XYZ file of C-alpha atoms in Angstrom:
294
model
C 13.020 -15.718 14.226
C 16.697 -16.370 15.179
C 18.110 -13.549 17.076
C 20.532 -11.991 14.306
C 17.300 -11.848 12.511
C 15.794 -10.292 14.680
C 18.836 -7.901 15.358
C 19.344 -7.558 11.489
C 15.658 -6.080 11.027
C 15.869 -3.652 14.090
C 18.484 -2.148 12.824
C 16.725 -0.628 9.634
C 13.381 -0.798 12.035
C 12.027 -2.939 9.959
C 9.914 -5.139 12.504
C 7.316 -2.512 13.416
C 6.201 -2.288 9.703
C 6.251 -5.908 9.351
C 3.743 -6.121 12.602
C 1.627 -4.028 10.591
C 1.242 -5.578 7.187
C 2.683 -8.324 5.440
C 2.220 -6.647 2.043
C -0.828 -6.661 -0.825
C -1.068 -9.085 -3.683
C -1.230 -5.820 -6.418
C 2.338 -5.387 -4.784
C 4.330 -6.399 -7.768
C 7.991 -7.146 -7.231
C 10.020 -8.217 -10.175
C 13.135 -11.104 -9.479
C 15.618 -10.986 -11.600
C 18.208 -13.661 -10.363
C 18.168 -17.010 -10.844
C 15.179 -19.680 -10.955
C 13.291 -19.745 -7.595
C 12.535 -23.215 -6.105
C 9.002 -22.132 -5.619
C 7.649 -25.383 -4.279
C 10.346 -25.669 -1.596
C 9.187 -26.161 2.302
C 8.546 -22.531 3.445
C 8.226 -20.784 0.499
C 4.716 -18.892 -0.229
C 4.988 -20.050 -3.762
C 1.138 -19.547 -4.187
C 2.344 -16.154 -4.946
C 5.571 -16.498 -7.141
C 4.249 -16.126 -11.021
C 7.282 -16.539 -13.547
C 8.189 -15.299 -17.053
C 11.055 -18.029 -18.705
C 12.925 -15.363 -20.291
C 15.515 -17.476 -22.157
C 16.489 -19.897 -19.969
C 14.311 -22.220 -18.064
C 11.488 -21.215 -15.423
C 12.296 -23.423 -12.874
C 15.026 -25.200 -10.834
C 16.347 -28.441 -13.088
C 19.464 -28.410 -10.596
C 18.356 -28.244 -7.330
C 22.126 -27.979 -6.503
C 23.248 -24.986 -8.661
C 24.750 -21.638 -7.395
C 21.766 -20.073 -9.803
C 18.674 -22.366 -8.088
C 20.157 -21.327 -5.185
C 20.738 -17.658 -5.330
C 17.139 -17.233 -6.839
C 15.656 -18.797 -3.824
C 17.392 -17.507 -1.375
C 16.375 -14.214 -2.154
C 12.697 -14.989 -2.807
C 12.626 -16.386 0.678
C 14.072 -13.126 2.211
C 11.176 -11.427 0.637
C 8.551 -14.339 -0.010
C 9.118 -16.933 2.580
C 5.906 -17.534 4.695
C 6.214 -16.051 8.263
C 7.530 -18.398 11.377
C 10.357 -19.843 9.179
C 13.931 -19.629 8.860
C 14.137 -16.437 6.457
C 13.454 -12.702 7.216
C 9.984 -13.590 5.117
C 9.106 -9.658 4.396
C 6.532 -8.973 2.475
C 4.794 -12.857 1.864
C 1.266 -11.283 0.529
C 3.231 -9.556 -2.095
C 3.391 -11.044 -5.403
C 6.643 -12.128 -6.589
C 7.712 -11.967 -10.614
C 10.876 -14.440 -11.063
C 12.592 -13.270 -14.249
C 15.620 -15.727 -14.146
C 18.821 -14.545 -15.803
C 21.723 -16.935 -14.723
C 22.296 -19.997 -16.323
C 22.666 -23.061 -14.467
C 25.224 -25.201 -13.649
C 25.061 -28.326 -11.686
C 27.254 -27.522 -9.120
C 28.005 -24.747 -6.330
C 31.447 -24.349 -7.099
C 30.687 -21.697 -9.590
C 31.326 -18.498 -8.993
C 28.666 -15.991 -7.667
C 25.666 -15.905 -10.955
C 26.324 -13.461 -13.580
C 24.066 -11.607 -16.435
C 25.230 -9.201 -19.321
C 24.048 -6.313 -19.697
C 21.585 -6.960 -22.764
C 20.086 -10.072 -20.746
C 19.194 -7.793 -17.917
C 17.630 -5.168 -19.954
C 15.560 -7.508 -21.198
C 14.423 -8.602 -18.047
C 13.584 -5.328 -16.764
C 11.999 -4.724 -20.004
C 9.784 -8.155 -20.030
C 9.238 -7.202 -15.825
C 7.224 -4.052 -16.482
C 5.799 -5.443 -19.155
C 4.224 -7.589 -16.618
C 3.206 -5.711 -14.445
C 6.064 -4.958 -12.165
C 6.133 -2.084 -9.743
C 9.277 -2.652 -8.655
C 12.510 -4.245 -9.433
C 15.190 -6.512 -7.285
C 19.288 -6.647 -9.321
C 21.382 -8.645 -6.763
C 23.409 -9.400 -9.480
C 27.050 -9.046 -11.426
C 27.593 -7.281 -14.901
C 29.318 -8.799 -17.223
C 30.523 -9.137 -21.030
C 29.745 -4.756 -21.033
C 29.749 -3.201 -24.328
C 28.523 -0.069 -26.273
C 25.596 -1.885 -27.098
C 24.572 -3.377 -23.761
C 25.052 -0.083 -22.055
C 22.922 1.635 -24.665
C 20.091 -0.813 -24.024
C 20.220 -0.914 -20.286
C 20.450 3.091 -19.760
C 17.187 3.186 -22.262
C 15.772 -0.033 -19.792
C 16.765 2.020 -16.494
C 15.198 5.287 -18.245
C 11.831 3.866 -19.636
C 11.223 2.200 -15.611
C 12.016 6.296 -13.950
C 9.339 7.418 -16.844
C 7.255 4.698 -15.753
C 7.798 5.125 -11.983
C 9.149 1.590 -11.052
C 11.487 1.226 -8.713
C 14.900 -0.691 -9.073
C 16.651 -1.958 -6.136
C 20.484 -3.219 -6.792
C 23.172 -5.053 -5.011
C 26.199 -2.467 -5.197
C 29.205 -5.552 -5.463
C 31.315 -7.043 -3.680
C 34.646 -6.188 -5.046
C 35.515 -4.081 -2.175
C 35.883 -0.799 -4.554
C 35.422 2.862 -4.576
C 33.483 3.298 -7.855
C 30.629 3.400 -9.443
C 28.853 0.956 -12.284
C 26.643 1.734 -14.847
C 23.976 0.511 -12.258
C 24.997 2.660 -9.340
C 25.555 5.656 -11.373
C 21.743 6.322 -12.285
C 20.200 8.741 -10.458
C 17.508 6.643 -10.206
C 18.761 3.135 -8.655
C 18.753 2.459 -5.143
C 21.912 0.894 -4.622
C 22.450 -0.872 -1.579
C 25.873 -1.943 0.198
C 25.874 -4.277 3.155
C 26.695 -3.608 6.860
C 27.588 -5.836 9.966
C 24.967 -5.830 13.185
C 27.298 -2.477 14.137
C 26.060 -0.880 11.357
C 29.609 -0.362 9.545
C 30.097 -1.298 5.729
C 31.500 -4.663 5.441
C 35.088 -4.669 4.333
C 34.172 -6.469 0.707
C 30.447 -4.084 0.187
C 31.578 -1.312 -3.073
C 31.357 1.953 -1.966
C 31.237 4.713 -4.459
C 30.182 8.737 -4.411
C 26.503 7.907 -6.403
C 26.135 5.495 -3.834
C 26.690 7.614 -1.059
C 24.326 10.007 -2.502
C 21.177 8.180 -3.795
C 21.886 4.303 -2.178
C 21.155 3.123 1.232
C 22.789 0.261 3.941
C 20.996 -2.925 5.244
C 22.570 -5.238 6.932
C 24.254 -8.201 4.552
C 26.501 -10.040 7.169
C 25.489 -14.145 7.293
C 21.610 -13.716 6.647
C 19.742 -16.619 6.361
C 17.222 -17.427 4.144
C 15.933 -20.992 2.434
C 18.241 -22.897 0.431
C 16.272 -24.769 -2.773
C 15.552 -28.026 -0.548
C 13.744 -25.174 1.987
C 16.306 -25.976 4.415
C 18.196 -22.783 6.618
C 21.251 -21.319 4.239
C 23.512 -18.482 5.738
C 24.825 -15.934 2.926
C 26.669 -12.441 3.288
C 27.279 -9.447 0.718
C 24.914 -6.769 -0.882
C 23.533 -9.043 -3.117
C 21.250 -10.384 0.536
C 21.384 -6.487 1.599
C 19.479 -5.355 -1.443
C 15.965 -7.834 -1.067
C 15.706 -6.112 3.045
C 15.745 -2.769 1.108
C 13.421 -4.446 -1.314
C 11.018 -6.015 1.000
C 10.510 -2.605 3.117
C 9.533 -0.590 -0.247
C 6.968 -3.164 -1.080
C 5.984 -2.717 2.609
C 5.954 1.042 2.744
C 4.186 0.721 -0.891
C 1.320 -1.725 -0.057
C 0.850 0.863 3.001
C -0.085 4.185 0.773
C -1.204 2.337 -2.762
C -1.433 5.564 -4.089
C 1.953 6.997 -3.207
C 3.906 7.745 -6.349
C 7.304 6.149 -6.811
C 9.121 9.417 -6.577
C 7.450 9.472 -2.835
C 8.611 6.733 -1.974
C 12.064 7.099 -3.514
C 12.227 9.895 -1.736
C 10.746 8.541 1.341
C 13.077 5.829 2.191
C 16.065 8.605 0.989
C 15.018 11.578 3.576
C 14.263 8.762 6.333
C 18.099 8.560 7.162
C 18.397 11.880 8.162
C 21.786 12.425 8.039
C 23.994 14.626 4.824
C 25.212 12.412 2.364
C 28.866 13.489 2.157
C 30.557 9.914 2.339
C 30.893 7.127 -0.305
C 28.828 5.003 1.898
C 25.164 5.454 2.421
C 22.999 5.844 5.388
C 21.351 2.971 6.913
C 17.543 1.989 5.539
C 15.398 3.735 8.534
C 12.053 1.716 6.955
C 10.060 3.038 10.035
C 10.790 6.609 9.558
C 10.203 6.208 5.641
C 6.627 5.180 6.933
C 6.047 8.045 9.139
C 7.474 10.635 6.555
C 4.902 9.052 4.491
C 2.337 9.288 6.731
C 2.678 12.795 7.604
C 2.317 13.265 3.934
C -1.266 11.962 3.981
C -0.305 9.793 1.023
């Protein structure tokens, strides 16, 4: 692991937790993203399952942004330890539900999904046994029907005790969205190695109250061919939080979703009065769960 990776993980107190565990196969993470090149070198492909969804379950065009993005985020979570990626929880199970369509080149904008397709993907991941979902995506084509479907899916996740971690977005705005305003969502902003919010990272009152910050500046992970790839933004920061939660839940499998969520929120130990959320403190959350004897 390179020095920048080490500093990024140290900023959110994750190394001690990673030394303690690689996760558990019973910890199923739903990745709602692009398709994943599961056979690429460095990825723990044997721990990856796929829900095909509307599109293909595998990368058709390895040079597409959708495949690149899905594989990159998967690498942060499920790469093999010692690879170029953070490889937070390689012993967990990754349930891939693609929502991004592929095109042949990487020249297109960051992949996005409709509210309806995201709602459907959330429901399918929960039905397949996911306990934790990572949403590193942007939403397009807003509609009342889509808002109703997505709100119902998010409310259902809260009732079922399925945690959702979502990228706050990279438009550099102060405000909120249907996702970041939902009280059950853990919205994630991106920060630099000094812990300062990155200029492009969205902020907002609900994000500051319910969200967390994690490193998102020039993070390395796996490209679709297994080679190193560097990306920045909230899509990169979100899986660092997701991976930390997966390790915490692996260590305390009897903990409720509410208890885990409360631990990561209280670990920051700051008053939430800003539009910028506090940094994740993974080891602090571990100690809180340990003290609760869960």
